[in-house]
Every structure is written in structure tokens, then in C-alpha cells.
Amino acid sequence: MISENIESYLKEHEHKGLLRFITCGSVDDGKSTLIGRLLFESKLLFEDQLAAIEADSKKYGTQGSEMDFALLVDGLAAEREQGITIDVAYRFFSTDKRKFIVADTPGHEQYTRNMVTGASTADAAILMVDARYGILTQTRRHSFLMSLIGIRHLVVAINKMDLVDYARERFEAIVEEYREFARQLGLTDITFIPMSALKGDNVIEHGHHMPWYHGPTLMAYLETVAVDDQRHQQAPFRLPVQWVNRPDLDFRGFAGHIASGRVRPGDAIRVQPSGKASTVSRIYTFDGDLDEAVAGQSVTLLLDDEIDISRGDVISGADSPAQTADQFETTLVWMHEQPLLPGRPYQMKLGTQTVTATVSDIKYQINVNTLEHAAAKQLELNGIAVCTLSLSRPVAFDPYREVPDTGGFILIDRMTHNTVGAGMLHFALRRSQNIHRQPVDVDKPARALAKGQKPAVLWFTGLSGAGKSTIANLVEKKLHAGGRHTYLLDGDNVRHGLNRDLGFTNADRVENIRRVGEVARLMVDAGLIVLTAFISPFRSERQMASDLVEADEFLEIFIDTPLDVAEDRDPKGLYRKARRGELKNFTGIDSAYEAPEAPDLHIRTTEMSSDEAAETIIELLRERRLID
Amino acid sequence: MTTLTHLQRLEAESIQIMREVVAETDNPVMLYSVGKDSAVMLHLARKAFAPGPPPFPLLHVDTRWKFRAMYAFRDQVARETGMELLVHINPEGIEKDINPFTHGSAIHTDVMKTEGLKQALDQYGFDAAFGGARRDEEKSRAKERIFSFRTAQHRWDPKNQRPELWKLYNTRRHKGESIRVFPLSNWTELDIWQYIYLQDIPIVPLYYAAERPVVERDGTLIMVDDERMPLEPGEVPMMRKVRFRTLGCYPLTGAIESEADTLPAIIQEMLLTRTSERQGRVIDHDSAASMEKKKAEGYF
């Protein structure tokens, strides 16, 4: 058709689809031969390339006088000798029905990182099995990685059938063994093809060696297997906003690549994580407005309302918006020589959002060869583990299995800027699960106005027995007498209720203060003047509590009583117990107190009475115009 | 169910890449070589940022030896897109009158293209540069990343490139580092032509067959584009119906005899004539300089 009617050829090729696939296998199982043959058969090789291969075949080929297809793709061997990192090579060929992009990963020691990278963009995978050896450890390993990355369509190419006399029994035995194993991994859509990449059987044509095989040839499979874009179109609508397009005051578009679903003008949408709602007014493209756009397209949306949207936000269909959360269970693949350390902050890129992320806990590491779970304190290059991930702020997401583009992420080292890890979000943990931030019309200023006051947190810190509760209590009485709406959060009282599950280890102290900080924030939001009386020994946690509210709403009040004085007073007898060793982790005795460096108020209790202290605090509130 | 065609998917990917660069870098630029790949890249950029023009300038690293038709086309494109066009010529090259005839293709390319590009990137402080290279052009490019990092000295460190998963590109860079970004990585030569045809993208007329003055040297047809071309004894330019499959410096770019004077005819010829496109470039035949080596030195 090319030579007779190029126009109709072009017309036909205009409607071709695209399939991306990955080939898994190691050096000797015929992977390069297979890819070489696919390139050759698709007739997209040029004469100069063929001439070069023919010459090379005579020189280095392993196939005698026959052409060695493997040489077409084995440009990598020399580079490996030079020590160049080859993770994935991409090759291209096409037929009348589809264009193909093949991710080819060399099967050497970096297989995990490379395969995960190559598979992340693939719709399907071809797993090469040598008919002589059947299912090997590496077959299991590759299968696990494919299931991990969520490859839906898998071809098990049982190759080198020519070396087992094209025996049907051999093929069926391997199929049975593999099915048994695949069940454990949850792989379902598997096609088995007996093949000889070298001789060409069942690659493009069936050939005459295996009349007992009635399934598709590899090429027939590749030309018809479903691509992921179609599956993603059926999921709810998601558009991670890449860039806000404001060429002039009259145009405000939200540009991005549609991760899933479909959208039409008039559709109700919700913006995450803010939760704001609007309606799509136009789907703008350079070629004119669209009536509908689907997963896989890059578009620009215009909305009916002037709501605040920026890069990193996710526009969702209003009926099933993305979840927002800041703690997740994930599977993490480590990709760098520098090991993963729990507790160390990394930059996380999820869709178009970038946040700080910390692995708070490695639940278990997975052995890629045996699939066994083992405890781990850190994760080395090519290690895979199920982890708990905590973020600096909530992000919009979907479970990776449902929408890969809003559930797959990379971790970036903050110092070297290297991409050090890749992961998949499974689900949100605890409090953050399924919570959509509800935008409310009655806001903090409105509530404060109704009470006729400015909300604030008076954060008292100091040693046990320093006088925090006593002074805070006096301050609250004075405020209350003046008609102020207040609440006193006291260390002992909170530990009897909200925080009764916490002890006094450093980790529990951190959590104790985190919760109190959050409660104080809610109360400030409600318009209250909040007083907190906690030892709160660590600067970083007091900072965290301070960061939760506006800068002018937080007053740090240091109740400074020297240790010997506090120990002498010992109103609850705690110091005596601690000195006897009956009380562990007691602040000032065997646990540190980090005094504030620049408190808003420094009360030295050895120099003034509790009443005077309370009056000084009231004076400060007047100075800061928090009260009249 | 809507099935996107392969060109729609490639287009969406390229646009996503370009927007990512604009969102995450401070001072991007598009390297514009005036060839067909540049034409497609520029067209995609206009799509990515419409209705406004792309928010970055075009940079042409000029060698002074491009075809005259390329200069005319370049200036016309700049006018029509409303984009700023920066042209850089290595001043050292002008001073020493570097040219492919006296100095050979290797030195000419090194001084005018490689050094010229580095100078321009330094001079304007660009931290990201779009290039039109494709993975299918050559075996060694098959493994090239879409985002390729260069040190402050513009060196490509093949041992320190970042894995690219899903559509996530890590654009973080240290001070002085820059990124070369290849939004056409996954396009093939056929895709480029088909897209030009479907989208009616203007290209330099040299791609179409026409009667042109050429001389034959070492089996390659070289067009006598201006009077600077020194003719060897006995050489007389002859008129032949020729066209170019790739465009570079005219003394370094071989023409092919062809009747293809429409886009379908060009595509037809490409599909039937089985010689890969880089063969027309003299640079690849220069034995001392493999593509890999050039890349490490900062050639695009």
C-alpha cells in the first residue's frame, strides 16, 4: 500500500494505537533475539543498519551464517564494560495496528531498580522463560516485580521450544507450575506462548512446528491486548494541576495531564486538598475547545468560579474526590547506594505535589527471591519494603492500584538531589483516612468576633513543680472575671483522658505535645484563649505547636524555677520518687529540659509571687492587644 | 471508551514534559535548530502554553554555515510565534574564521556547536534547555533519559543520571547545574513526519525535492549554497533534483536525489528507501568522534 497509495496508508496509520511493554529476562534466554526479530519483522530497519548487522553477525554472531538478531539491540555490552549505568533502553517499532515502545532492561545486578523503572510506564510485560529450565528463581523475582508495579497483562513466553523438540508436555508442565506460583502474587491476566525467537515460531507467524498450539502469536497478542489508558478512563476524574496558565487577566486555565477518568464542560469538580468546589466551564486546547477529555490527554481546564488553585492541587470529579491524608502505608523500592534511614526527611514528588516525607517505620522488608518478610532497620539499594510514610502536610492521592499517577511517588535526597526511592501508596493511616477537609463558612474571625476577643495560646513551659498550673490557673481566673472565653489544658488532666495511652519515653513526650498542640489549635479556631500547662521539655515540639497557629497567636511563657527549688517544693512527691529510681525519664533528673531561647515572657518564680506572675502575664496580653 | 492514537499519546506526553520544566525551573530555553524535529517541538510548545506564547525564548546556536533557506525560515518562525529569538555565534569561531572546509567537520562542530552552545547557556544563565533529540536516532540514544543533567561545566556524567518512573521527573539541581530536556524522546522519524503532515506544520523547503546545484564528493551530494564553497579542480556544480533528510551545516549535509516534493511523497520515500536518517550527516562518519564521546563533551 505504501507504494501504491500513500495517502490511504497515512490515513490508516493515523488511527494506530500505542502499546508500551517491558521484556524481562536475563542474558541467555533469548530476549535480545526476540526484540531484534520484532524490530526486523516490523520492517523498520534500514539497509545500512542491516548491512552493519550482517557484517557483525559474521564477525561476532553466534548463529553461524544466519543473521543474529540479538546484535541489533546489544549495543549495551560495550557500555557496561565502560562502567556506564544502563538502566533502561527504549526501542521502537510499529505494525499496521500499533506503535510499540519496548523497555529493555539488562538482567544484571541492578535488575530491581531497572525493572521497576521500565515497568512503571508499561501496559504489558513479556516474561521470558527458557523451555529447557522452566521456572527459575529469576522468573519468580521478575514476576513479583511486575505484580508490585501493577502490570495487568503478562505474557509468559516459553522460549527455545526448538531445543526441547517443540514438546507440548514440556510447555504444559511449565504453564501449570507457573499458574500455581502466579496465584500467590495475584497475577490474573496471563497468556502463555510457546515460542522460538530464533526460528520465529509463534512470534509473528505460527509456523509449522507446534500445530498443537492454538493461542495467539506474540505479535497478535501485542496488537490486541488492552492498554491501561482505557482502564484509567473508567476511574474517577483526576487532574493533577501542573501549571496555572494566566497569559492575561481574562484567561485563567489549569493545565495538566489527566491521570484518570473523563471530564466535560458543566461537570462539577472539587479541588483537593482544599476541598473547594466549582464547575468546569471549558476544556481549552490550542486546536479549539473539547466536548470531552479523557485520561492520557494534556489539557487546560477553565472553571466557573475564581477559586484559588495552584500547582500541586488535584482537580477531582465532585462525586468521588481524591482522598487527602498525610500518613500512608506504602511499598517502597530503594534505588540508591545511600540506604534509606527511617526518620530522615526526603522530598517526595507525588503527581505534581512536592512535600517533605519521612519513613516513620519499616514494617517489613520483602525478599524478592523468596517473597519472605523480614524485619529491617534500613533499606539498601534494590531493597523493597512495606513502610509507614508521614508527610509534612496532607496531600491528595488515590491508592496506586486505582490510579497510578496519583498513587506512585519518588523520594529525592534533600542534599544530593538524587532520586533515591520510588513507592506506591496503598492506603491512608489512622486519622487522615477518608477525611476531606470541609470548607466552612463560619470561620475563625467570625467565631472570635462573636466572643468579642482575639484567640490565642498561652503556652506555659517549665520543670515539674515550677508553678505552671498554679500561675496558669490564676491567669485564667483573671481572664474569666473579665468576661473572656478561656480554657486551661493541664498536663495531668490531659494525661488522664486524651493521652492516657502515652508514657514518658521521648517518643511519647513528642506525641503528647503534638496532640496538645492540635487540640490548642482547634480551640484557637473556636475563638478561645487557650492556656496550656505542660513541661513540654523539647524545643522542636514547642516550635511544632507554635507552627500550628498564626505567629501572633502563640505566646511562649517560661516559668523558670531552678531545679533545686522545684525539687525542694516537690508538691506531688515526684522528685523524691525519681531520685529513688521509682520514676524513669523524669525531666531534670534523667531526661533533659531544653529551656526556651527567646520566650515571649520569662517568669523567674524565685523573684516574684504567683499573683505577681499572673499580673505580668495579663499585662503582656494587653501590650500585645490580645485583650483590652 | 475513547482510544487515543499513538500520536495523541506522544503529544500529551511531550506537553506534560514541557509544562513540568516551566513549572519547576527558573530560566528555561528551547534550542531551535531550524530542522523538522525543532519544528515539531516548537509546535508542541505552542500547544502546551496556549493561548499565550511559550514562556521562554528560542536559542539558535549558529555556525554561520547553515543553508540560507534555514536562516530565512528561522526568522519567519520567530516573527509568527511572537517568541524571542536569541542567536549565538561563538566569537572565537568568527575571529579564527572556523569553517568546515579548512578545519574539518570535527573542529568546526566542536567550536561552533559544542562550545557555542556552552557559551550561550552560560551567558544567559539558562537552567534548562529543550532539545529535539529522539531515542530512535541512534543505538546509544536508546537509553538516554528525558531529563539529562549536566554539571556546571556542561559535562554529562553517565554514571550519575536519575531513574525516570511514571511521569515523575526530578528536576532538583545544584547551583550551576543545568538540565537538557528531550520532549521528543519517544517519537520516531515516522511519527515526526506523520505529525507534520497531520498538523500541517511548516518546515524548511529544503526537505522537499527541487532542482538544486550540487557537487559530488566522496559519494555524497553537497549543495553549493553560497559562494563560500571552494570547488576542487574540475568540479562543476550541476543541477539535480535533490532534497535533504536532515539539515545541518550545508557543507556537512548530504543531499539525496529524489522526486518527493509533497509530504506524503517524502513519507513514502522514507518508508521505501531503507537508509537511516543520520547517514546523511557527515559528522557520524568522522571516525574519531563517536556520538557518545560528543555527548560527554557537551554536544547536544
CSV table of N, CA, C and O in Angstrom, one decimal, chain A residues 236-338:
chain,number,residue,atom,x,y,z
A,236,PRO,N,-12.5,7.4,38.5
A,236,PRO,CA,-13.0,8.8,38.7
A,236,PRO,C,-12.0,9.8,38.1
A,236,PRO,O,-10.8,9.6,38.0
A,237,PHE,N,-12.5,11.0,37.8
A,237,PHE,CA,-11.7,12.0,37.2
A,237,PHE,C,-10.7,12.6,38.1
A,237,PHE,O,-11.0,13.0,39.2
A,238,ARG,N,-9.4,12.7,37.6
A,238,ARG,CA,-8.3,13.3,38.4
A,238,ARG,C,-7.5,14.1,37.4
A,238,ARG,O,-7.0,13.6,36.4
A,239,LEU,N,-7.2,15.4,37.8
A,239,LEU,CA,-6.3,16.2,37.0
A,239,LEU,C,-5.3,16.8,38.0
A,239,LEU,O,-5.7,17.8,38.7
A,240,PRO,N,-4.1,16.3,38.1
A,240,PRO,CA,-3.1,17.0,39.0
A,240,PRO,C,-2.7,18.3,38.3
A,240,PRO,O,-2.3,18.2,37.1
A,241,VAL,N,-2.9,19.4,38.9
A,241,VAL,CA,-2.6,20.7,38.3
A,241,VAL,C,-1.1,20.9,38.2
A,241,VAL,O,-0.4,20.9,39.1
A,242,GLN,N,-0.6,21.0,36.9
A,242,GLN,CA,0.8,21.2,36.6
A,242,GLN,C,1.2,22.6,36.7
A,242,GLN,O,2.3,23.0,37.1
A,243,TRP,N,0.4,23.4,36.1
A,243,TRP,CA,0.8,24.8,35.8
A,243,TRP,C,-0.5,25.6,35.7
A,243,TRP,O,-1.4,25.2,35.0
A,244,VAL,N,-0.5,26.8,36.3
A,244,VAL,CA,-1.6,27.7,36.2
A,244,VAL,C,-1.3,28.7,35.0
A,244,VAL,O,-0.3,29.4,35.1
A,245,ASN,N,-2.2,28.7,34.0
A,245,ASN,CA,-1.9,29.4,32.8
A,245,ASN,C,-2.7,30.8,32.9
A,245,ASN,O,-3.9,30.8,32.8
A,246,ARG,N,-1.9,31.8,33.0
A,246,ARG,CA,-2.5,33.2,33.1
A,246,ARG,C,-1.8,34.1,32.2
A,246,ARG,O,-1.1,35.0,32.6
A,247,PRO,N,-2.1,34.0,30.9
A,247,PRO,CA,-1.5,34.9,29.9
A,247,PRO,C,-2.0,36.3,30.0
A,247,PRO,O,-1.2,37.2,29.7
A,248,ASP,N,-3.2,36.5,30.5
A,248,ASP,CA,-3.7,37.8,30.7
A,248,ASP,C,-4.8,37.7,31.7
A,248,ASP,O,-5.1,36.7,32.2
A,249,LEU,N,-5.4,38.9,32.1
A,249,LEU,CA,-6.4,38.9,33.2
A,249,LEU,C,-7.7,38.2,32.8
A,249,LEU,O,-8.4,37.8,33.7
A,250,ASP,N,-7.9,37.9,31.5
A,250,ASP,CA,-9.2,37.3,31.2
A,250,ASP,C,-9.1,35.8,31.1
A,250,ASP,O,-10.1,35.1,30.9
A,251,PHE,N,-7.9,35.3,31.2
A,251,PHE,CA,-7.8,33.8,31.0
A,251,PHE,C,-7.1,33.2,32.2
A,251,PHE,O,-6.0,33.6,32.6
A,252,ARG,N,-7.7,32.2,32.8
A,252,ARG,CA,-7.1,31.6,34.0
A,252,ARG,C,-7.4,30.1,33.8
A,252,ARG,O,-8.5,29.6,34.1
A,253,GLY,N,-6.4,29.4,33.3
A,253,GLY,CA,-6.6,28.0,33.0
A,253,GLY,C,-5.7,27.1,33.9
A,253,GLY,O,-4.6,27.5,34.3
A,254,PHE,N,-6.1,25.9,34.1
A,254,PHE,CA,-5.4,24.9,34.9
A,254,PHE,C,-4.9,23.8,34.1
A,254,PHE,O,-5.7,23.0,33.6
A,255,ALA,N,-3.6,23.8,33.8
A,255,ALA,CA,-3.1,22.9,32.8
A,255,ALA,C,-2.6,21.6,33.5
A,255,ALA,O,-2.0,21.7,34.6
A,256,GLY,N,-2.8,20.5,32.9
A,256,GLY,CA,-2.3,19.2,33.4
A,256,GLY,C,-2.6,18.0,32.5
A,256,GLY,O,-3.2,18.2,31.5
A,257,HIS,N,-2.0,16.9,32.9
A,257,HIS,CA,-2.2,15.6,32.2
A,257,HIS,C,-3.2,14.8,33.0
A,257,HIS,O,-3.1,14.6,34.2
A,258,ILE,N,-4.3,14.5,32.3
A,258,ILE,CA,-5.4,13.8,33.0
A,258,ILE,C,-5.0,12.4,33.5
A,258,ILE,O,-4.6,11.5,32.7
A,259,ALA,N,-5.0,12.2,34.8
A,259,ALA,CA,-4.5,10.9,35.4
A,259,ALA,C,-5.5,9.8,35.2
A,259,ALA,O,-5.2,8.7,35.0
A,260,SER,N,-6.8,10.2,35.3
A,260,SER,CA,-7.8,9.2,35.2
A,260,SER,C,-9.2,9.8,34.9
A,260,SER,O,-9.4,11.0,35.1
A,261,GLY,N,-10.1,9.0,34.4
A,261,GLY,CA,-11.4,9.4,34.2
A,261,GLY,C,-11.6,10.3,33.0
A,261,GLY,O,-10.8,10.3,32.1
A,262,ARG,N,-12.7,11.0,32.9
A,262,ARG,CA,-13.1,11.8,31.8
A,262,ARG,C,-13.7,13.1,32.3
A,262,ARG,O,-14.3,13.1,33.4
A,263,VAL,N,-13.8,14.1,31.6
A,263,VAL,CA,-14.3,15.4,32.0
A,263,VAL,C,-15.0,16.1,30.8
A,263,VAL,O,-14.6,15.9,29.7
A,264,ARG,N,-16.1,16.7,31.2
A,264,ARG,CA,-16.9,17.5,30.2
A,264,ARG,C,-17.2,18.9,30.7
A,264,ARG,O,-17.3,19.0,32.0
A,265,PRO,N,-17.4,19.9,29.9
A,265,PRO,CA,-17.9,21.2,30.4
A,265,PRO,C,-19.2,21.0,31.1
A,265,PRO,O,-20.0,20.2,30.7
A,266,GLY,N,-19.3,21.7,32.3
A,266,GLY,CA,-20.5,21.5,33.1
A,266,GLY,C,-20.4,20.6,34.2
A,266,GLY,O,-21.2,20.5,35.1
A,267,ASP,N,-19.3,19.8,34.2
A,267,ASP,CA,-19.0,18.8,35.3
A,267,ASP,C,-18.7,19.5,36.6
A,267,ASP,O,-17.9,20.5,36.6
A,268,ALA,N,-19.3,19.1,37.7
A,268,ALA,CA,-19.0,19.6,39.0
A,268,ALA,C,-17.6,19.0,39.4
A,268,ALA,O,-17.4,17.8,39.3
A,269,ILE,N,-16.8,19.8,40.0
A,269,ILE,CA,-15.4,19.3,40.4
A,269,ILE,C,-15.2,19.8,41.8
A,269,ILE,O,-15.8,20.7,42.4
A,270,ARG,N,-14.2,19.2,42.4
A,270,ARG,CA,-13.7,19.5,43.7
A,270,ARG,C,-12.2,19.6,43.7
A,270,ARG,O,-11.6,18.8,43.0
A,271,VAL,N,-11.6,20.6,44.4
A,271,VAL,CA,-10.2,20.8,44.3
A,271,VAL,C,-9.6,20.3,45.7
A,271,VAL,O,-10.1,20.6,46.7
A,272,GLN,N,-8.7,19.4,45.6
A,272,GLN,CA,-8.1,18.8,46.8
A,272,GLN,C,-6.6,19.3,46.9
A,272,GLN,O,-6.0,19.5,45.9
A,273,PRO,N,-6.0,19.5,48.1
A,273,PRO,CA,-6.7,19.2,49.4
A,273,PRO,C,-7.6,20.3,49.9
A,273,PRO,O,-8.1,20.1,51.0
A,274,SER,N,-7.8,21.4,49.3
A,274,SER,CA,-8.6,22.5,49.9
A,274,SER,C,-10.0,22.1,50.1
A,274,SER,O,-10.7,22.6,51.0
A,275,GLY,N,-10.6,21.3,49.1
A,275,GLY,CA,-12.0,20.8,49.2
A,275,GLY,C,-12.9,21.8,48.5
A,275,GLY,O,-14.1,21.6,48.6
A,276,LYS,N,-12.4,22.9,47.9
A,276,LYS,CA,-13.3,23.8,47.3
A,276,LYS,C,-14.0,23.2,46.0
A,276,LYS,O,-13.4,22.4,45.4
A,277,ALA,N,-15.2,23.7,45.8
A,277,ALA,CA,-16.0,23.2,44.7
A,277,ALA,C,-16.2,24.2,43.6
A,277,ALA,O,-16.1,25.4,43.8
A,278,SER,N,-16.3,23.7,42.3
A,278,SER,CA,-16.6,24.6,41.2
A,278,SER,C,-17.2,23.7,40.1
A,278,SER,O,-17.5,22.5,40.2
A,279,THR,N,-17.3,24.3,38.9
A,279,THR,CA,-17.8,23.7,37.7
A,279,THR,C,-16.9,24.0,36.5
A,279,THR,O,-16.4,25.1,36.4
A,280,VAL,N,-16.7,22.9,35.7
A,280,VAL,CA,-15.8,23.1,34.5
A,280,VAL,C,-16.6,24.0,33.5
A,280,VAL,O,-17.7,23.6,33.1
A,281,SER,N,-16.0,25.0,33.1
A,281,SER,CA,-16.7,25.8,32.0
A,281,SER,C,-16.2,25.5,30.6
A,281,SER,O,-16.9,25.5,29.7
A,282,ARG,N,-14.9,25.3,30.5
A,282,ARG,CA,-14.3,25.0,29.2
A,282,ARG,C,-13.2,24.0,29.3
A,282,ARG,O,-12.5,24.0,30.3
A,283,ILE,N,-13.0,23.2,28.2
A,283,ILE,CA,-11.7,22.4,28.1
A,283,ILE,C,-11.0,23.0,27.0
A,283,ILE,O,-11.3,22.8,25.8
A,284,TYR,N,-10.0,23.8,27.3
A,284,TYR,CA,-9.3,24.6,26.3
A,284,TYR,C,-8.1,23.8,25.7
A,284,TYR,O,-7.3,23.1,26.4
A,285,THR,N,-8.0,23.8,24.4
A,285,THR,CA,-6.7,23.3,23.7
A,285,THR,C,-6.4,24.3,22.6
A,285,THR,O,-7.2,25.0,22.2
A,286,PHE,N,-5.2,24.2,22.1
A,286,PHE,CA,-4.7,25.0,21.0
A,286,PHE,C,-5.5,24.8,19.8
A,286,PHE,O,-5.7,25.7,19.0
A,287,ASP,N,-6.1,23.6,19.6
A,287,ASP,CA,-6.8,23.3,18.5
A,287,ASP,C,-8.3,23.5,18.6
A,287,ASP,O,-9.1,23.1,17.8
A,288,GLY,N,-8.7,24.2,19.7
A,288,GLY,CA,-10.1,24.5,19.9
A,288,GLY,C,-10.6,23.8,21.2
A,288,GLY,O,-10.0,22.9,21.6
A,289,ASP,N,-11.8,24.3,21.7
A,289,ASP,CA,-12.3,23.7,22.9
A,289,ASP,C,-12.8,22.2,22.6
A,289,ASP,O,-13.2,21.9,21.5
A,290,LEU,N,-12.7,21.4,23.7
A,290,LEU,CA,-13.1,20.0,23.5
A,290,LEU,C,-14.5,19.8,24.2
A,290,LEU,O,-14.8,20.5,25.2
A,291,ASP,N,-15.3,18.9,23.7
A,291,ASP,CA,-16.5,18.5,24.4
A,291,ASP,C,-16.3,17.5,25.5
A,291,ASP,O,-17.0,17.4,26.4
A,292,GLU,N,-15.1,16.8,25.4
A,292,GLU,CA,-14.8,15.8,26.4
A,292,GLU,C,-13.3,15.6,26.3
A,292,GLU,O,-12.7,15.6,25.3
A,293,ALA,N,-12.7,15.3,27.5
A,293,ALA,CA,-11.3,14.9,27.5
A,293,ALA,C,-11.2,13.7,28.4
A,293,ALA,O,-12.0,13.5,29.4
A,294,VAL,N,-10.2,12.9,28.1
A,294,VAL,CA,-10.1,11.6,28.9
A,294,VAL,C,-8.6,11.4,29.4
A,294,VAL,O,-7.7,12.1,29.0
A,295,ALA,N,-8.5,10.4,30.3
A,295,ALA,CA,-7.2,10.0,30.8
A,295,ALA,C,-6.2,9.9,29.7
A,295,ALA,O,-6.5,9.3,28.7
A,296,GLY,N,-5.0,10.4,29.9
A,296,GLY,CA,-3.9,10.3,28.9
A,296,GLY,C,-3.8,11.6,28.1
A,296,GLY,O,-2.8,11.7,27.4
A,297,GLN,N,-4.7,12.5,28.2
A,297,GLN,CA,-4.6,13.8,27.4
A,297,GLN,C,-4.0,14.9,28.3
A,297,GLN,O,-4.3,15.0,29.5
A,298,SER,N,-3.3,15.8,27.7
A,298,SER,CA,-2.8,17.0,28.3
A,298,SER,C,-3.8,18.1,27.9
A,298,SER,O,-3.9,18.4,26.7
A,299,VAL,N,-4.4,18.7,28.9
A,299,VAL,CA,-5.4,19.8,28.6
A,299,VAL,C,-5.3,21.0,29.5
A,299,VAL,O,-4.4,21.0,30.4
A,300,THR,N,-6.1,22.0,29.3
A,300,THR,CA,-6.2,23.1,30.2
A,300,THR,C,-7.7,23.3,30.5
A,300,THR,O,-8.5,23.5,29.6
A,301,LEU,N,-8.0,23.3,31.8
A,301,LEU,CA,-9.4,23.4,32.3
A,301,LEU,C,-9.7,24.9,32.7
A,301,LEU,O,-8.8,25.5,33.3
A,302,LEU,N,-10.8,25.4,32.4
A,302,LEU,CA,-11.3,26.7,32.9
A,302,LEU,C,-12.5,26.4,33.8
A,302,LEU,O,-13.3,25.5,33.4
A,303,LEU,N,-12.6,27.1,34.9
A,303,LEU,CA,-13.7,26.9,35.8
A,303,LEU,C,-14.6,28.1,35.9
A,303,LEU,O,-14.3,29.2,35.5
A,304,ASP,N,-15.8,27.8,36.4
A,304,ASP,CA,-16.8,28.9,36.6
A,304,ASP,C,-16.5,29.9,37.6
A,304,ASP,O,-16.8,31.1,37.5
A,305,ASP,N,-15.8,29.4,38.7
A,305,ASP,CA,-15.6,30.3,39.8
A,305,ASP,C,-14.1,30.7,39.9
A,305,ASP,O,-13.2,30.0,39.4
A,306,GLU,N,-13.9,31.9,40.5
A,306,GLU,CA,-12.5,32.4,40.7
A,306,GLU,C,-11.9,31.8,42.0
A,306,GLU,O,-11.7,32.5,43.0
A,307,ILE,N,-11.8,30.4,42.0
A,307,ILE,CA,-11.2,29.9,43.3
A,307,ILE,C,-9.7,29.7,43.2
A,307,ILE,O,-9.2,29.6,42.1
A,308,ASP,N,-9.1,29.7,44.4
A,308,ASP,CA,-7.7,29.7,44.4
A,308,ASP,C,-7.2,28.3,44.2
A,308,ASP,O,-7.4,27.4,45.0
A,309,ILE,N,-6.4,28.1,43.1
A,309,ILE,CA,-5.9,26.8,42.7
A,309,ILE,C,-4.4,27.0,42.3
A,309,ILE,O,-4.1,27.9,41.6
A,310,SER,N,-3.6,26.1,42.8
A,310,SER,CA,-2.2,26.2,42.4
A,310,SER,C,-1.6,24.9,42.0
A,310,SER,O,-2.2,23.8,42.2
A,311,ARG,N,-0.4,24.9,41.5
A,311,ARG,CA,0.3,23.7,41.1
A,311,ARG,C,0.4,22.8,42.4
A,311,ARG,O,0.7,23.2,43.5
A,312,GLY,N,0.1,21.5,42.1
A,312,GLY,CA,0.1,20.5,43.2
A,312,GLY,C,-1.3,20.1,43.6
A,312,GLY,O,-1.5,19.1,44.2
A,313,ASP,N,-2.3,21.0,43.4
A,313,ASP,CA,-3.6,20.7,43.7
A,313,ASP,C,-4.1,19.6,42.7
A,313,ASP,O,-3.6,19.5,41.6
A,314,VAL,N,-5.1,18.8,43.2
A,314,VAL,CA,-5.7,17.8,42.3
A,314,VAL,C,-7.2,18.2,42.0
A,314,VAL,O,-7.9,18.4,43.0
A,315,ILE,N,-7.6,18.3,40.8
A,315,ILE,CA,-9.0,18.6,40.5
A,315,ILE,C,-9.7,17.2,40.3
A,315,ILE,O,-9.2,16.4,39.5
A,316,SER,N,-10.7,17.0,41.0
A,316,SER,CA,-11.4,15.7,41.0
A,316,SER,C,-12.9,15.9,40.6
A,316,SER,O,-13.4,16.9,40.8
A,317,GLY,N,-13.4,14.8,40.1
A,317,GLY,CA,-14.9,14.8,39.9
A,317,GLY,C,-15.5,15.0,41.3
A,317,GLY,O,-15.1,14.3,42.2
A,318,ALA,N,-16.6,15.8,41.4
A,318,ALA,CA,-17.2,16.1,42.7
A,318,ALA,C,-17.8,14.9,43.3
A,318,ALA,O,-17.8,14.8,44.6
A,319,ASP,N,-18.3,14.0,42.6
A,319,ASP,CA,-19.0,12.8,43.2
A,319,ASP,C,-18.0,11.8,43.8
A,319,ASP,O,-18.4,11.1,44.8
A,320,SER,N,-16.8,11.8,43.4
A,320,SER,CA,-15.8,10.9,44.1
A,320,SER,C,-14.5,11.5,44.1
A,320,SER,O,-13.6,11.2,43.3
A,321,PRO,N,-14.3,12.5,45.0
A,321,PRO,CA,-13.0,13.2,45.0
A,321,PRO,C,-11.9,12.4,45.5
A,321,PRO,O,-12.1,11.3,46.2
A,322,ALA,N,-10.6,12.8,45.2
A,322,ALA,CA,-9.5,12.1,45.7
A,322,ALA,C,-9.5,12.2,47.3
A,322,ALA,O,-10.1,13.1,47.8
A,323,GLN,N,-8.8,11.2,47.9
A,323,GLN,CA,-8.7,11.3,49.4
A,323,GLN,C,-7.6,12.3,49.7
A,323,GLN,O,-6.7,12.5,48.9
A,324,THR,N,-7.6,12.8,50.9
A,324,THR,CA,-6.4,13.6,51.4
A,324,THR,C,-5.9,13.0,52.7
A,324,THR,O,-6.7,12.5,53.5
A,325,ALA,N,-4.6,12.9,52.8
A,325,ALA,CA,-4.0,12.3,54.0
A,325,ALA,C,-2.6,12.7,54.1
A,325,ALA,O,-2.0,13.2,53.2
A,326,ASP,N,-2.0,12.5,55.3
A,326,ASP,CA,-0.6,12.8,55.5
A,326,ASP,C,0.2,11.6,56.1
A,326,ASP,O,1.3,11.7,56.5
A,327,GLN,N,-0.5,10.5,56.2
A,327,GLN,CA,0.2,9.3,56.7
A,327,GLN,C,-0.3,8.1,55.9
A,327,GLN,O,-1.5,7.9,55.7
A,328,PHE,N,0.6,7.2,55.4
A,328,PHE,CA,0.3,6.2,54.5
A,328,PHE,C,1.0,4.9,54.8
A,328,PHE,O,2.1,4.9,55.3
A,329,GLU,N,0.3,3.8,54.4
A,329,GLU,CA,1.1,2.6,54.2
A,329,GLU,C,1.5,2.5,52.7
A,329,GLU,O,0.7,2.7,51.8
A,330,THR,N,2.8,2.2,52.5
A,330,THR,CA,3.3,2.2,51.1
A,330,THR,C,4.2,1.0,51.0
A,330,THR,O,4.7,0.5,51.9
A,331,THR,N,4.5,0.7,49.7
A,331,THR,CA,5.6,-0.2,49.4
A,331,THR,C,6.7,0.7,48.7
A,331,THR,O,6.4,1.5,47.8
A,332,LEU,N,7.9,0.6,49.2
A,332,LEU,CA,9.0,1.4,48.8
A,332,LEU,C,10.1,0.6,48.2
A,332,LEU,O,10.4,-0.5,48.7
A,333,VAL,N,10.6,1.0,47.0
A,333,VAL,CA,11.7,0.4,46.3
A,333,VAL,C,12.9,1.3,46.5
A,333,VAL,O,12.8,2.5,46.0
A,334,TRP,N,14.0,0.9,47.0
A,334,TRP,CA,15.1,1.8,47.2
A,334,TRP,C,16.0,1.7,46.0
A,334,TRP,O,16.4,0.7,45.5
A,335,MET,N,16.5,2.9,45.5
A,335,MET,CA,17.1,3.0,44.3
A,335,MET,C,18.5,3.6,44.3
A,335,MET,O,19.1,3.9,43.3
A,336,HIS,N,19.1,3.7,45.5
A,336,HIS,CA,20.4,4.4,45.6
A,336,HIS,C,21.3,3.7,46.6
A,336,HIS,O,20.8,3.0,47.5
A,337,GLU,N,22.6,3.9,46.4
A,337,GLU,CA,23.6,3.3,47.2
A,337,GLU,C,23.5,3.8,48.7
A,337,GLU,O,23.8,3.0,49.6
A,338,GLN,N,23.1,5.0,48.8
A,338,GLN,CA,22.9,5.6,50.2
A,338,GLN,C,21.6,4.9,50.7
A,338,GLN,O,20.6,5.1,50.2
